[in-house]
mmCIF file of C-alpha atoms and ligand atoms in Angstrom:
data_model
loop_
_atom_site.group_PDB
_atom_site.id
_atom_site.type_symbol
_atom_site.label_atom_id
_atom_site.label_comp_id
_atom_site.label_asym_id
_atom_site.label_seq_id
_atom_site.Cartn_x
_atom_site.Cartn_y
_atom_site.Cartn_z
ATOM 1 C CA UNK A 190 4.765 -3.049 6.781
ATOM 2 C CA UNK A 191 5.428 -1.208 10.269
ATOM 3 C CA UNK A 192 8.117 1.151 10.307
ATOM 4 C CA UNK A 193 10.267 1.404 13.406
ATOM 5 C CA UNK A 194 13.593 4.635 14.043
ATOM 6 C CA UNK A 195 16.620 2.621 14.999
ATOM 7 C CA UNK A 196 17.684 5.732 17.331
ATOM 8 C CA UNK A 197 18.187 7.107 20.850
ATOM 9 C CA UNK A 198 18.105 10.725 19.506
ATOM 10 C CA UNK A 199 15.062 11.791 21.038
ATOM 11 C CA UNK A 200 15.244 15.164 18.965
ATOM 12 C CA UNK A 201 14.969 12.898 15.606
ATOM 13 C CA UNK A 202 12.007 11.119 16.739
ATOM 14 C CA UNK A 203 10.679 14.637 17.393
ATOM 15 C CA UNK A 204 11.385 15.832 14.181
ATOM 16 C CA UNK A 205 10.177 12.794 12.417
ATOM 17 C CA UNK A 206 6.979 11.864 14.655
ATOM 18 C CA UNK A 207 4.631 14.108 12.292
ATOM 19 C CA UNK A 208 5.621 12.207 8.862
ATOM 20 C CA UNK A 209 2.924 9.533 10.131
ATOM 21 C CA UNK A 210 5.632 7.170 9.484
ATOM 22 C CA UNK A 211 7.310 6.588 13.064
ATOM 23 C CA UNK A 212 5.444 2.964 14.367
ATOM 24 C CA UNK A 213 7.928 2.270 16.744
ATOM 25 C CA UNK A 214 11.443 2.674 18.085
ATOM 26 C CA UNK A 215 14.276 0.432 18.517
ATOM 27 C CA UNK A 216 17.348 1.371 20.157
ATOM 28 C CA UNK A 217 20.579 -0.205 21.058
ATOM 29 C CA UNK A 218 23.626 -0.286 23.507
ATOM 30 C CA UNK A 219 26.145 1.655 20.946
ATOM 31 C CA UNK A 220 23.264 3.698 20.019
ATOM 32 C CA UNK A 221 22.429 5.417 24.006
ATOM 33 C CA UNK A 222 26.139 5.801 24.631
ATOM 34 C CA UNK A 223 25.799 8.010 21.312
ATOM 35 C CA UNK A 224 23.130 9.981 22.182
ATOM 36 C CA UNK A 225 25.248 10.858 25.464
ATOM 37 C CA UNK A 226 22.467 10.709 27.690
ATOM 38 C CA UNK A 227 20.792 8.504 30.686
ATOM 39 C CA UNK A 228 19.346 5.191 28.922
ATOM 40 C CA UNK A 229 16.050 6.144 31.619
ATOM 41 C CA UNK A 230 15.368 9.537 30.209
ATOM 42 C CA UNK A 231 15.762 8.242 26.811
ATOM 43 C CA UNK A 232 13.536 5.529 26.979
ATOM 44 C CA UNK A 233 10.691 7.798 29.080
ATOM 45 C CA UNK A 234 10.699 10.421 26.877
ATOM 46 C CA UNK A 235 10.347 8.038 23.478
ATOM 47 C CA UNK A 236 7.577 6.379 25.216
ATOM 48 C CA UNK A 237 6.003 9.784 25.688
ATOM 49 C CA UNK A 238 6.367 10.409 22.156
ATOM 50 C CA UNK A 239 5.637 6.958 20.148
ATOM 51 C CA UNK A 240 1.809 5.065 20.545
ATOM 52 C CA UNK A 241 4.342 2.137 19.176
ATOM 53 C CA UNK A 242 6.712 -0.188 21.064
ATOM 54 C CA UNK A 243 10.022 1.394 22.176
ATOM 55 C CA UNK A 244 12.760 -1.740 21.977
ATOM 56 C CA UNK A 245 15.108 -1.215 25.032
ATOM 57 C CA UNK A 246 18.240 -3.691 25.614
ATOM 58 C CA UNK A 247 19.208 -6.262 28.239
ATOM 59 C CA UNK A 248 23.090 -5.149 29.405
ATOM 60 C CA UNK A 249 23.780 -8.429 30.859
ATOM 61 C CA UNK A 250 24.744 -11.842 29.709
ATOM 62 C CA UNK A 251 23.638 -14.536 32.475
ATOM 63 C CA UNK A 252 20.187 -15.346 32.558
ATOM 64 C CA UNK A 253 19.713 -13.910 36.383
ATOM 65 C CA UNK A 254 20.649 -10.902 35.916
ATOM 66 C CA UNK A 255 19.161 -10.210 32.590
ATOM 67 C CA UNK A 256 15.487 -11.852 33.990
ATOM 68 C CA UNK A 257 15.749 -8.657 36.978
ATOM 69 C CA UNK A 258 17.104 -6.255 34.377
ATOM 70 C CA UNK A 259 14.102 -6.821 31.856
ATOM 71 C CA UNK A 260 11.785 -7.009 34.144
ATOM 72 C CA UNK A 261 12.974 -3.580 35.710
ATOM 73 C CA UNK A 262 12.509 -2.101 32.017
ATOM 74 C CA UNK A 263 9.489 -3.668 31.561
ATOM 75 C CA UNK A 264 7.937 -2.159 34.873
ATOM 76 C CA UNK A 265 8.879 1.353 33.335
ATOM 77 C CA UNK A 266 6.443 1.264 30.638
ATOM 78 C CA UNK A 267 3.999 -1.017 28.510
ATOM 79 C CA UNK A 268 5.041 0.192 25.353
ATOM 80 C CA UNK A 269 9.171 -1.076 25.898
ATOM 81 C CA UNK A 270 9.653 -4.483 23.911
ATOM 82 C CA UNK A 271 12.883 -6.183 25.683
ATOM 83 C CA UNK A 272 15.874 -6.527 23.685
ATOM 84 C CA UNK A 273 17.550 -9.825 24.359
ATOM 85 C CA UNK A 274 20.361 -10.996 22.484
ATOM 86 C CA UNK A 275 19.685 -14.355 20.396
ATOM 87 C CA UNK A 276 22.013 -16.666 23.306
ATOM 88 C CA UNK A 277 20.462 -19.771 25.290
ATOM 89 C CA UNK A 278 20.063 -17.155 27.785
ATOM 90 C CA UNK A 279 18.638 -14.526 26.166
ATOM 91 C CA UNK A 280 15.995 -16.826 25.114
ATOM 92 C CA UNK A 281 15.056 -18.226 27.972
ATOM 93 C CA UNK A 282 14.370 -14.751 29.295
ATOM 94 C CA UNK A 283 12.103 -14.391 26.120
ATOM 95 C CA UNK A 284 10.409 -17.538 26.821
ATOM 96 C CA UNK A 285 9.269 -16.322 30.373
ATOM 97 C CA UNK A 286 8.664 -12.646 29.861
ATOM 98 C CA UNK A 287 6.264 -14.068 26.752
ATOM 99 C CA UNK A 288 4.618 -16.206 28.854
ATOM 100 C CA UNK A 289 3.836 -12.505 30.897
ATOM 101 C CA UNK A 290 2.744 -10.902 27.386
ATOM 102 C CA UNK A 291 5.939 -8.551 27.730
ATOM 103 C CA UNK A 292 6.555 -7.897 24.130
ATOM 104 C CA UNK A 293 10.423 -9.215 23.356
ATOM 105 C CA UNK A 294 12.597 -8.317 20.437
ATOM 106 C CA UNK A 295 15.026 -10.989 20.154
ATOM 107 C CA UNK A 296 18.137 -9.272 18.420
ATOM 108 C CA UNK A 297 21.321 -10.085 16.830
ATOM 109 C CA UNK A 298 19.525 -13.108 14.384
ATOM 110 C CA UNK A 299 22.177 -14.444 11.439
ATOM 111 C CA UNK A 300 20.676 -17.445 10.660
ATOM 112 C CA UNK A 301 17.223 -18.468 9.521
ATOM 113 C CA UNK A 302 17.639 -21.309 12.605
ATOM 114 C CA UNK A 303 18.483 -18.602 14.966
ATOM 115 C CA UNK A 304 15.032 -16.987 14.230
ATOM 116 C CA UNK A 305 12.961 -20.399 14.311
ATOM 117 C CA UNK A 306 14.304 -20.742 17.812
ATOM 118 C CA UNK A 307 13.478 -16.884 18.582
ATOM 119 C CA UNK A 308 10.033 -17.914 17.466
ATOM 120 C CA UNK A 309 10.004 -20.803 19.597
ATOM 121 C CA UNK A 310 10.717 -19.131 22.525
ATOM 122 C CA UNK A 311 7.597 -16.549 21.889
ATOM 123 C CA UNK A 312 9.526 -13.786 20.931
ATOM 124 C CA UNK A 313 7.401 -11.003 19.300
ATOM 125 C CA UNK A 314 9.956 -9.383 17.378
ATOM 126 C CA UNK A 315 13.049 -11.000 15.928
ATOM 127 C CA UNK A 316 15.310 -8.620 14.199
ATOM 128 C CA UNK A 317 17.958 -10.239 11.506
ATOM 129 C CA UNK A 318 20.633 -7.736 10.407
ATOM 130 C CA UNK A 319 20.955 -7.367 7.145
ATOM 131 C CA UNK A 320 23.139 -4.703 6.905
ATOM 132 C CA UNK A 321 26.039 -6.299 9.366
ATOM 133 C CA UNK A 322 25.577 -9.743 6.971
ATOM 134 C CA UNK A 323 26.000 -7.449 3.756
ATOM 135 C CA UNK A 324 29.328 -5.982 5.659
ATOM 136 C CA UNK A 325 31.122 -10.007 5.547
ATOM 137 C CA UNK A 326 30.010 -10.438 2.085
ATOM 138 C CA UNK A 327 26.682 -12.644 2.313
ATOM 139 C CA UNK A 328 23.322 -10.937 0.877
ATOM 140 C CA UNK A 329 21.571 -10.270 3.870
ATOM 141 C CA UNK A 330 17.781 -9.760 2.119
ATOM 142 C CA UNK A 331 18.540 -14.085 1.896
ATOM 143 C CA UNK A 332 17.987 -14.282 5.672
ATOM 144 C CA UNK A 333 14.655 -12.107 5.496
ATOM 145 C CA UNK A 334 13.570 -14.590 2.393
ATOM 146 C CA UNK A 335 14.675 -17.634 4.563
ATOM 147 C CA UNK A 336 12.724 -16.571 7.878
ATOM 148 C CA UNK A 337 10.036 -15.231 5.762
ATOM 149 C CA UNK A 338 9.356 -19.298 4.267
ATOM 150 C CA UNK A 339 10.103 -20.664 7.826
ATOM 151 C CA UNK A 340 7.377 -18.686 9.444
ATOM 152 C CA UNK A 341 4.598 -19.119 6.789
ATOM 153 C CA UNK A 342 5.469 -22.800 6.877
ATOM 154 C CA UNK A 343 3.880 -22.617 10.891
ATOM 155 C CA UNK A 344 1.437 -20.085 11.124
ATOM 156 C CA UNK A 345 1.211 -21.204 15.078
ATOM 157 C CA UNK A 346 4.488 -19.036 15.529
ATOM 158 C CA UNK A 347 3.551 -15.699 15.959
ATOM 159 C CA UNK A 348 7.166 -13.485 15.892
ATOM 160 C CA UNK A 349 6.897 -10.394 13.660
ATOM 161 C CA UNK A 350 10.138 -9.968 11.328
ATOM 162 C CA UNK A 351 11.961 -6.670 12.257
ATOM 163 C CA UNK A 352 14.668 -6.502 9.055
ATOM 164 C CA UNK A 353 16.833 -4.276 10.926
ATOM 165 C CA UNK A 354 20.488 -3.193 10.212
ATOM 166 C CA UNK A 355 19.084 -1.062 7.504
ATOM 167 C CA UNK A 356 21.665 1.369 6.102
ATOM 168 C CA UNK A 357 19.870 2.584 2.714
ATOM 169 C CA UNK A 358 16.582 2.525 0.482
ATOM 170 C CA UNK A 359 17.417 -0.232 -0.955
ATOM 171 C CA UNK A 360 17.123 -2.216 1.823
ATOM 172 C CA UNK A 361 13.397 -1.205 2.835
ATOM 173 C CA UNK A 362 12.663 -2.374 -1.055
ATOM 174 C CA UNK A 363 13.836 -5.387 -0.558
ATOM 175 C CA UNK A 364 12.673 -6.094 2.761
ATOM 176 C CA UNK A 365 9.369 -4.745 1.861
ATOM 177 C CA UNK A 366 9.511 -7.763 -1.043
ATOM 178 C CA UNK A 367 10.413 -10.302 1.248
ATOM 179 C CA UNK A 368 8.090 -9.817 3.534
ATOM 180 C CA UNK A 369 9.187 -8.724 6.381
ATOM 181 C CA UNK A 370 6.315 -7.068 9.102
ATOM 182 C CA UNK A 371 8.497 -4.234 10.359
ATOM 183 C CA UNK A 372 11.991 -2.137 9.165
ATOM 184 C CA UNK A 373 13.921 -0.162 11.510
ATOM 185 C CA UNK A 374 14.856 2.334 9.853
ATOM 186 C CA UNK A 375 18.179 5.305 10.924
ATOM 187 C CA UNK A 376 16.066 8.734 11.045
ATOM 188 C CA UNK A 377 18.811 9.602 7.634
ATOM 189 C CA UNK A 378 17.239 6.706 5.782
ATOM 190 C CA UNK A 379 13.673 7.160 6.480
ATOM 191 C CA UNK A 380 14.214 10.416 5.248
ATOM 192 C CA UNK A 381 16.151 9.028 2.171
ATOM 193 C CA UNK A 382 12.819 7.308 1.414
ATOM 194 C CA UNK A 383 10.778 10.692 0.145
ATOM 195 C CA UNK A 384 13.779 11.644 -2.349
ATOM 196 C CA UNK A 385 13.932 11.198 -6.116
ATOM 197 C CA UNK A 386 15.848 14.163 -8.428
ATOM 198 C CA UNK A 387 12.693 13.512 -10.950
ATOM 199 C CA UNK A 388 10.319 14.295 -7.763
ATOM 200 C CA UNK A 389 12.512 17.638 -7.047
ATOM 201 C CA UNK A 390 12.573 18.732 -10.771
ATOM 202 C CA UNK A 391 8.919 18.033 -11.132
ATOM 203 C CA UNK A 392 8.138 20.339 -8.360
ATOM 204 C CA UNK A 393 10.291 23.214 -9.727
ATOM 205 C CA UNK A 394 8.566 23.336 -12.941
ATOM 206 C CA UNK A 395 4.923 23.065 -11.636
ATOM 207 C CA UNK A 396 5.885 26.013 -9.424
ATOM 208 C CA UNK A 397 7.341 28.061 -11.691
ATOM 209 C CA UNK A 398 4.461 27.210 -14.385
ATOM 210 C CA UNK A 399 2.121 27.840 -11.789
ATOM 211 C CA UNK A 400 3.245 31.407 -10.636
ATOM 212 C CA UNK A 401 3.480 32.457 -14.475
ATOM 213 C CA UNK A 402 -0.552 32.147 -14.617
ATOM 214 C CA UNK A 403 -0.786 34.429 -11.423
ATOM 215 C CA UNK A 404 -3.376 32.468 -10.434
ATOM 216 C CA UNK A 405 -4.250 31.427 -6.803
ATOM 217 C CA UNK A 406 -5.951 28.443 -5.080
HETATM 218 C C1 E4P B 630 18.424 -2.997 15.556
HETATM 219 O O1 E4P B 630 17.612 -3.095 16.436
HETATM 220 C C2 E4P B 630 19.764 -2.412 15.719
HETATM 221 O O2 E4P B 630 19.643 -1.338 16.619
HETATM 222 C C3 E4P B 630 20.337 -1.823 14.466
HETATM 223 O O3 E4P B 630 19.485 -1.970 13.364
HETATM 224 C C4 E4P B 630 21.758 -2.172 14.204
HETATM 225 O O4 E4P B 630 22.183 -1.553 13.032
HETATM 226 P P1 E4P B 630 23.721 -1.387 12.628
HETATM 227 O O5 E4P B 630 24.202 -2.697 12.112
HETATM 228 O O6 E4P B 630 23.718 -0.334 11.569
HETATM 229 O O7 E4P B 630 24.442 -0.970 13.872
#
């Protein structure tokens, strides 16, 4: 399992590159008018910093302009999978940029028949949000489950699942269960995933133990 930062905080990929654990980015419209910054600089300088792909979003709706748009962000680097939202436009833009090899992420999935069509259309990435289904009451892990059958059933279609909409541990668990190739993960969660009190109380006591035999390695 491939673990992508859901972020546009350059300074937390950064921080976070050296864990070993950073595969990828993925960021997001509401997530670069966070960071504050130019969506260009962003993107060049997590490409600069990741060897995985960098997931960088359409802003239009109609398939014209979102064909020039991704293929402008594609031209800026080979690492940036384009983001295009899970509409009869947005896949149609997936089905052509595929047929280029351009890595797409098709995004905002709800429904296992949302992601077989995703698939369909060559996507590489298809991103179901569990967290957002979790929010209007429905278990979200389902739709990983759900896609997870669907895609076995047709080994010919070759999308990766990207569970993302992560907001705690929990969530990589059960993603991790269910299959799914790739979490994207908030830098606050991935760093979430090191912590247990028993790991933090173990470690005070083997210190302490260990300094009382003044001994030295
Ligand atoms: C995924 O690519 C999205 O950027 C992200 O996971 C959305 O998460 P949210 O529902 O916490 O905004």
């Amino acid at each position: 399992m491939e673990f992508f930062l859901d972020t546009a905080d350059v300074n937390e990929v950064k921080e976070l590159i050296d864990t070993g654990f950073v595969d990828g980015i993925t960021t997001n419209p509401t997530l670069i008018a966070r960071s504050g910054r130019q969506w260009k600089d962003v993107v060049k300088e997590m490409c600069a910093i990741v060897e995985g792909p960098v997931s960088v979003e359409v802003a239009s709706l109609d398939y014209e302009t979102m064909i020039q748009e991704a293929r402008r962000l594609a031209d800026i680097n080979e690492k940036i999978a384009i983001k295009v939202p899970l509409t009869p436009a947005g896949l149609r833009v997936c089905k052509e940029l595929s047929t280029d090899d351009i890595m797409v992420n098709v995004t905002l999935c709800f429904t296992p028949v949302q992601a077989l069509l995703a698939a369909k259309a060559g996507a590489t990435f298809v991103s179901p949000f569990v967290g957002r289904m979790d929010d209007i009451g429905h278990d979200g892990m389902d739709l990983i489950k759900d896609i997870r059958v669907i895609y076995e059933n047709y080994a010919g279609l070759g999308a990766n699942i990207l569970a993302a909409s992560i907001r705690h541990p929990l969530h990589v668990l059960q993603a991790a269960k269910a299959g799914a190739d790739v979490a994207t993960i908030p830098p606050s969660v991935l760093r979430q995933l090191y912590k247990h009190p028993l790991t933090d109380r173990g470690i005070d006591a083997f210190v302490k133990d260990w300094e009382s035999t003044g001994q030295k390695i």
